[in-house]
Coordinates of C-alpha atoms in Angstrom, one line a residue:
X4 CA 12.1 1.0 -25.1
X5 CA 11.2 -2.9 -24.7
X6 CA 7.6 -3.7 -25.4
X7 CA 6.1 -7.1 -24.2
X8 CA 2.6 -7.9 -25.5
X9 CA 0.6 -9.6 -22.8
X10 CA -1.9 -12.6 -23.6
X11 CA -5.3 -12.5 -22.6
X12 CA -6.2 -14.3 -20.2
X13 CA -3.8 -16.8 -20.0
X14 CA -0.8 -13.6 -19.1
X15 CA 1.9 -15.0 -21.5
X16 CA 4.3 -12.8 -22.9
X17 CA 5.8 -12.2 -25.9
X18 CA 8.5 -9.5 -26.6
X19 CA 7.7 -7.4 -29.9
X20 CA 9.5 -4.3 -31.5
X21 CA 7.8 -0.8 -31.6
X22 CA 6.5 -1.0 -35.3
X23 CA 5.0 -4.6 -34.2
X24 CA 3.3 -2.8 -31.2
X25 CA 2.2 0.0 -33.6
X26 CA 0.7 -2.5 -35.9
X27 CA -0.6 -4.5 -33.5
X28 CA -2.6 -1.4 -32.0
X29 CA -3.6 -0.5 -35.5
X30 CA -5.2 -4.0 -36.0
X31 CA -5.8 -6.7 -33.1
X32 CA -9.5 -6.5 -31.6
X33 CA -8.1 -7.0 -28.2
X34 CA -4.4 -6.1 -27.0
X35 CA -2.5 -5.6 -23.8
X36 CA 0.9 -4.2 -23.9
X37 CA 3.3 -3.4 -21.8
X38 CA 6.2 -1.0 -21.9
X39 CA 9.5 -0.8 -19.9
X40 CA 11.2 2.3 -20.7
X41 CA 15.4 2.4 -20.1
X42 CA 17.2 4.2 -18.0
X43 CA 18.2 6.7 -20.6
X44 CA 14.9 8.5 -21.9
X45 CA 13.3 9.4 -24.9
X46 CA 14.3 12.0 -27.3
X47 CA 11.6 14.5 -26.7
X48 CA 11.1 14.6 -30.5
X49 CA 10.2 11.4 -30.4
X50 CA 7.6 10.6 -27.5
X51 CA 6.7 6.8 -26.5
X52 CA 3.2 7.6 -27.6
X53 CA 4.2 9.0 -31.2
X54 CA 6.4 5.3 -31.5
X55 CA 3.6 3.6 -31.3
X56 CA 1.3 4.9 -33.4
X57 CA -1.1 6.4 -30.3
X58 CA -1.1 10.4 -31.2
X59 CA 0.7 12.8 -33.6
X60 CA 0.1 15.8 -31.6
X61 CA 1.0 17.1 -28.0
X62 CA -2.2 16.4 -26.4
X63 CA -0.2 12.4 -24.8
X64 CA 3.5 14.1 -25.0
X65 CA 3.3 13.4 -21.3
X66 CA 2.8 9.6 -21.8
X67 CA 6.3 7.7 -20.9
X68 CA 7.9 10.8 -19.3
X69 CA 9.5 9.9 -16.1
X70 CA 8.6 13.3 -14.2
X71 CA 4.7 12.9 -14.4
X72 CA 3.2 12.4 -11.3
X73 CA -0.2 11.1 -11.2
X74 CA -2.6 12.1 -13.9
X75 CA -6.3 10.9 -15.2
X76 CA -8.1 12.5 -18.2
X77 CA -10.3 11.1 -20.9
X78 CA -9.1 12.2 -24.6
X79 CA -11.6 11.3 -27.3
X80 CA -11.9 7.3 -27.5
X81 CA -8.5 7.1 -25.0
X82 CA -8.2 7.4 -21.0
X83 CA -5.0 8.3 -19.5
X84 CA -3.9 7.7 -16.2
X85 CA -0.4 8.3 -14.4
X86 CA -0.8 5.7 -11.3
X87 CA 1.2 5.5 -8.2
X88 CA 2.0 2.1 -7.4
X89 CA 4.0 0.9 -3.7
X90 CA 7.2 -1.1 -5.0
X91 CA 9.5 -2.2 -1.7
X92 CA 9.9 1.6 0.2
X93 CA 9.2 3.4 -2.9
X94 CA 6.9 5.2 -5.4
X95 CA 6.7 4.1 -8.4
X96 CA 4.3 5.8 -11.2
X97 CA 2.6 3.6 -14.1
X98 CA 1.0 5.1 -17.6
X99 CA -1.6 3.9 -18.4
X100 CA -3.3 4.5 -22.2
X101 CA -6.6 2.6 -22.7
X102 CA -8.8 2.7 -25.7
X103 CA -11.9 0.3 -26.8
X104 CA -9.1 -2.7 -28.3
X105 CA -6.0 -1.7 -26.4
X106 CA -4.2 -0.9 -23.0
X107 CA -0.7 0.2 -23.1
X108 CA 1.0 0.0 -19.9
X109 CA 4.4 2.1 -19.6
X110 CA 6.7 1.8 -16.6
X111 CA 10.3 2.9 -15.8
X112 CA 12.5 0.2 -14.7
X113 CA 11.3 -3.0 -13.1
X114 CA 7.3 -3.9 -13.5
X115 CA 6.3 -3.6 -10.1
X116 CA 3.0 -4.6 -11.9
X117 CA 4.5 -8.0 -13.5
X118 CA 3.2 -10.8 -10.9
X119 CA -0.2 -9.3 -9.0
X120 CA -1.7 -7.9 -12.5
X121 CA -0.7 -11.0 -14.1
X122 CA -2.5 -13.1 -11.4
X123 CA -5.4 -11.1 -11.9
X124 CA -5.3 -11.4 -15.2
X125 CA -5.6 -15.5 -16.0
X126 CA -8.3 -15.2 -12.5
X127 CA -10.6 -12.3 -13.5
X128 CA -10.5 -12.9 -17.2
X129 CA -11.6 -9.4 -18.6
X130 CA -13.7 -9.3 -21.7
X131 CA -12.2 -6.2 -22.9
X132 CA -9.6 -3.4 -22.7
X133 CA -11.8 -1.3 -20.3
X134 CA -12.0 -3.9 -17.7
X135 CA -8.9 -4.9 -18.1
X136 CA -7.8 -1.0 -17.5
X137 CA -10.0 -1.3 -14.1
X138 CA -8.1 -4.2 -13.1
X139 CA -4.4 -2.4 -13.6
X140 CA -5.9 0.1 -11.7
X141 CA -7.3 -1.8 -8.7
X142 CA -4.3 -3.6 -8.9
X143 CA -2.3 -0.9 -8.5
X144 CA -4.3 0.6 -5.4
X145 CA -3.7 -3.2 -3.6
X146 CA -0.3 -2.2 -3.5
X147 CA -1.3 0.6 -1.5
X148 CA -3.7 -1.9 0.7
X149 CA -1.0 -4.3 1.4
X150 CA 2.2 -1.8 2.2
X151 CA -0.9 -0.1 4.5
X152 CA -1.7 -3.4 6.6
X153 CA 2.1 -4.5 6.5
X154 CA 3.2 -0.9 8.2
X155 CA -0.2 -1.4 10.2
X156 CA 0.8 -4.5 12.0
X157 CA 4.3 -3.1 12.3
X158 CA 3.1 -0.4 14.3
X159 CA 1.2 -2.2 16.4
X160 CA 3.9 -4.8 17.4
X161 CA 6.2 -1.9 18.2
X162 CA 3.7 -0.2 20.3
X163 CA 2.5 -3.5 22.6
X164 CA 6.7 -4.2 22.6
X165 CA 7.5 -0.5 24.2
X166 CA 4.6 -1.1 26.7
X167 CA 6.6 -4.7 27.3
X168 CA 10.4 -3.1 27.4
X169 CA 11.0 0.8 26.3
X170 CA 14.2 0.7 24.2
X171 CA 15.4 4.1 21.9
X172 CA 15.5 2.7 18.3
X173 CA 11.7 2.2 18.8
X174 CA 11.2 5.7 18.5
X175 CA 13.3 5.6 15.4
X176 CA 11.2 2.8 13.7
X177 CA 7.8 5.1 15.0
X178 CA 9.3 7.8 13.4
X179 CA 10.1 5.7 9.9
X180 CA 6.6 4.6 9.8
X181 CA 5.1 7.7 10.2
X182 CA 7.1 9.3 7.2
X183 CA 6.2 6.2 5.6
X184 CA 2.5 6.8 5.8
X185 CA 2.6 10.3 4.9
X186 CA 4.5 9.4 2.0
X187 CA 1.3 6.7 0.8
X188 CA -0.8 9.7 1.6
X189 CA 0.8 12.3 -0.3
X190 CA 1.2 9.7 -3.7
X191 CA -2.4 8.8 -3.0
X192 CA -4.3 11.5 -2.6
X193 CA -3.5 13.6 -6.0
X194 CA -4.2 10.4 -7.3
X195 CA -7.5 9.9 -6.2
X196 CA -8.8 13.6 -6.3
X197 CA -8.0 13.2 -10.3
X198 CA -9.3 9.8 -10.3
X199 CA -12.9 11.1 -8.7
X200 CA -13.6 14.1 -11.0
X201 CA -12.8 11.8 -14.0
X202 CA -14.7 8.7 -13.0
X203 CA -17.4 10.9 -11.5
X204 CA -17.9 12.8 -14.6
X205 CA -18.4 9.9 -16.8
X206 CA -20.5 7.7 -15.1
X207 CA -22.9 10.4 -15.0
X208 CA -22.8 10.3 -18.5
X209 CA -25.6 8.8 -20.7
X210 CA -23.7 7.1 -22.9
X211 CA -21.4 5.3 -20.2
X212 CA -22.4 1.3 -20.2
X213 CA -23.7 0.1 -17.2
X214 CA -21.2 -2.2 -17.0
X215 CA -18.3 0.5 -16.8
X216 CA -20.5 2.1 -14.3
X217 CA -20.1 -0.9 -12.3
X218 CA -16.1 -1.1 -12.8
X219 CA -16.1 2.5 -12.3
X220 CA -18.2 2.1 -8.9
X221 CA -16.3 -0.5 -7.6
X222 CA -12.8 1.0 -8.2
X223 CA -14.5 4.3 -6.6
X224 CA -15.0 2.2 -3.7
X225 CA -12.0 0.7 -3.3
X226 CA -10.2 3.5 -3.5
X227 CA -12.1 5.2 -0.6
X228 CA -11.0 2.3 1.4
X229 CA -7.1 2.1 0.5
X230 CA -7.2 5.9 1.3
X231 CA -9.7 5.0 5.1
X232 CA -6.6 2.8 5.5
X233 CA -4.0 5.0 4.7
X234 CA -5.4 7.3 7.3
X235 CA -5.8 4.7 9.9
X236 CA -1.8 4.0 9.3
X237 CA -1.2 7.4 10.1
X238 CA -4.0 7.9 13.5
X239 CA -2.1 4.6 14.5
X240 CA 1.4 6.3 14.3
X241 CA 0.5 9.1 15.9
X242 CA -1.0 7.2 18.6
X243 CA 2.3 5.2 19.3
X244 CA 4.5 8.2 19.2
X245 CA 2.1 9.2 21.7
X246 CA 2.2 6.6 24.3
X247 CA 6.0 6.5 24.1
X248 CA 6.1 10.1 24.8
X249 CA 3.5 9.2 27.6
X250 CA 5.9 6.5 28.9
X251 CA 8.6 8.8 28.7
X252 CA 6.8 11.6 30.7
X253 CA 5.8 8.4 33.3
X254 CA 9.2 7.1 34.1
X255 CA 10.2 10.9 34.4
X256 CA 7.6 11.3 36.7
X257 CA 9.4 8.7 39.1
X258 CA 12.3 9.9 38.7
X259 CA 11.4 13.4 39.8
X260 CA 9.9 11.8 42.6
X261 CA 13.1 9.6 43.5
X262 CA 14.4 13.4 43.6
X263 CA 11.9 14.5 46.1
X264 CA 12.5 11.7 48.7
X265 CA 15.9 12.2 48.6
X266 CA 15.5 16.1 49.4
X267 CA 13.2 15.5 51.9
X268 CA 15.7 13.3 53.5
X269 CA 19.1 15.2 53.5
X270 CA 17.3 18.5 53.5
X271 CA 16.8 18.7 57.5
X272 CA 20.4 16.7 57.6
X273 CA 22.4 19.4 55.4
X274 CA 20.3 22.1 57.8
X275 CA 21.5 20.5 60.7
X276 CA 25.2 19.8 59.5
X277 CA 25.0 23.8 58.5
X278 CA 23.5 24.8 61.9
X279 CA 26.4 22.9 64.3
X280 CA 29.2 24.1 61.7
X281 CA 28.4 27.8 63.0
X282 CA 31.3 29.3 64.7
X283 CA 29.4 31.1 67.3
X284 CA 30.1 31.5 71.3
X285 CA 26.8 29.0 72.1
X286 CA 28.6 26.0 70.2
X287 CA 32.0 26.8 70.7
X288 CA 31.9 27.5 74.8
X289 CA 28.9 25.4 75.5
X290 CA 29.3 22.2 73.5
X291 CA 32.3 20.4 75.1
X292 CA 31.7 17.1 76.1
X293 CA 31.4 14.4 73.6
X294 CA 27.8 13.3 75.1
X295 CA 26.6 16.4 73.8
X296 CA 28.1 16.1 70.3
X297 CA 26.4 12.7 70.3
X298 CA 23.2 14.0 71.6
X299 CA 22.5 17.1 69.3
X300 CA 24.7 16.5 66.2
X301 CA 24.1 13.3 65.8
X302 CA 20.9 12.4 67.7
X303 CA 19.2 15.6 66.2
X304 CA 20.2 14.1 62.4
X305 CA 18.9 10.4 63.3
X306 CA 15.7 11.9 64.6
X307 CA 15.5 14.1 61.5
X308 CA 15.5 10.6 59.0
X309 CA 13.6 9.3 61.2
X310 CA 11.0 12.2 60.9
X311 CA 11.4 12.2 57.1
X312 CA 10.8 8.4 56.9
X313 CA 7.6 8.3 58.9
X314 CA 5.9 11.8 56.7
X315 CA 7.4 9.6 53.7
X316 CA 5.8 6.5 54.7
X317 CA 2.7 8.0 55.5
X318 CA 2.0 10.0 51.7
X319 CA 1.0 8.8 48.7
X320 CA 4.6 9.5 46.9
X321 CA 5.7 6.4 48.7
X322 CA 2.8 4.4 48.0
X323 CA 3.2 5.3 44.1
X324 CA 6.8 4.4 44.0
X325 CA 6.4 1.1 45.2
X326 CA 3.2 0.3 43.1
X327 CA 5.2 1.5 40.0
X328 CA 7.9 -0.6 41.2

């Protein structure tokens, strides 16, 4: 377990050990730490919020486990959260402990956190560890906001480029982002169903400060958008599979109708062929000279195209094959 303690506002960071961090929590007015838990986890005797100095019971034995999936609850003087966060073509979950001096931040691997919440951080400013917990979590739902809008405009290009030129491996990109958005969706919506009964719950409270009432609107607010986009993302993949399958169903269409010219052309040829192949007394005894061959074998057969190319010319299938042409 490496903790980093995080400077406020100016986002330096310092690396300090775990009875630092547990001192630290104990006695500065206003900390920010974050946690990057190893590869190899924690003895379960020994829980990340028991090494620092958080809780001595089981009530945060979930805090720094890697199988939590997203959580909010308020415990005494501390909030809890579990929060999804996009990083690259993944899900990644962040712990979040906050009380009135202190927000620890816990992650597995890599901070997918690091850069955006430090931004925020030196440009926001927060004046204390409950604004600053409203900004890990807003910055945590603009992950889902810009992995929406990227997949967004993906599916948008792919869907004016099929209209341009149809090739296969569009489908299989359609097919990506859909899973992709259904994959935001699913880590999102727990999320935000815990989120609101939480939230919702305290700032209907007395005692909540009108300021946290207007973090705690705000975030409400944004999170109703990032999930309006989330939805859009998936509308918008449906859509495109759906106009590929339409342009597949079109171009089948013509093809079908290729069929049908071509039956209406050899059909009164292959009846004719079939007729004069007969081996009956009429053709056999009758037909002798070679002006007749010509004249009803062959003449009858030109005629018959002919025939076939005027009724052709004349419908709407011909018409349509051209235009589409």
């Amino acid at each position: 377990m490496i903790v980093t303690r995080v400077s406020v506002p100016d986002g330096g960071r310092t690396r300090v050990s775990p009875a630092e961090a547990r001192r630290l929590i104990a006695e500065d007015p206003f900390l920010l730490l974050g946690v990057q838990l190893l590869d190899e986890a924690d003895p379960a005797d020994d829980p990340v919020a028991g090494r620092l100095g958080l809780d001595d019971d089981d009530d945060l034995a979930w805090f720094g486990r890697a199988d939590q999936t997203s959580r909010a609850e308020f415990l005494g003087d501390l909030a809890g959260f579990v929060v999804p966060v996009v990083a690259d073509d993944t899900i990644a979950y962040v712990h979040a402990l906050a009380g009135e001096r202190f927000v620890v931040a816990a992650h597995w691997g890599q901070d997918v956190l690091a850069s955006g919440f430090t931004a925020q951080l030196c440009r926001e400013r927060p004046r204390d560890a409950v604004a600053t917990l409203f900004l890990l979590l807003q910055e945590a739902l603009a992950t889902f906001r810009r992995a929406t809008v990227r997949a967004l405009l993906q599916v948008e290009e792919l869907e004016d480029a099929m209209f341009e030129h149809r090739r296969p491996e569009q489908i299989y990109r359609l097919s990506q982002l859909r899973r992709r958005a259904a994959l935001l969706h699913h880590a999102l919506l727990p999320y935000l169903q815990a989120v609101d009964d939480v939230v919702a719950r305290r700032m209907t409270s007395s005692d909540f400060p009108a300021e946290r009432q207007r973090l705690a609107r705000e975030f409400v607010r944004a999170a109703r958008l990032v999930r309006t986009d989330v939805e859009s993302l998936q509308d918008a993949a449906r859509r495109a599979l759906a106009s590929y399958s339409s342009l597949i169903a079109g171009e089948q269409n013509g093809v079908i109708n290729r069929l049908a010219i071509v039956s209406v052309v050899f059909l009164p040829l292959s009846f004719l062929t079939g007729f004069f192949g007969m081996n009956f007394t009429f053709l056999t005894d009758k037909l002798e000279t070679r002006d007749e061959f010509w004249l009803l074998a062959v003449g009858l057969q030109l005629v018959a195209v002919a025939a076939a190319g005027y009724v052709l010319h004349r419908t709407r299938i011909w018409r349509r094959l051209r235009d589409d042409d």
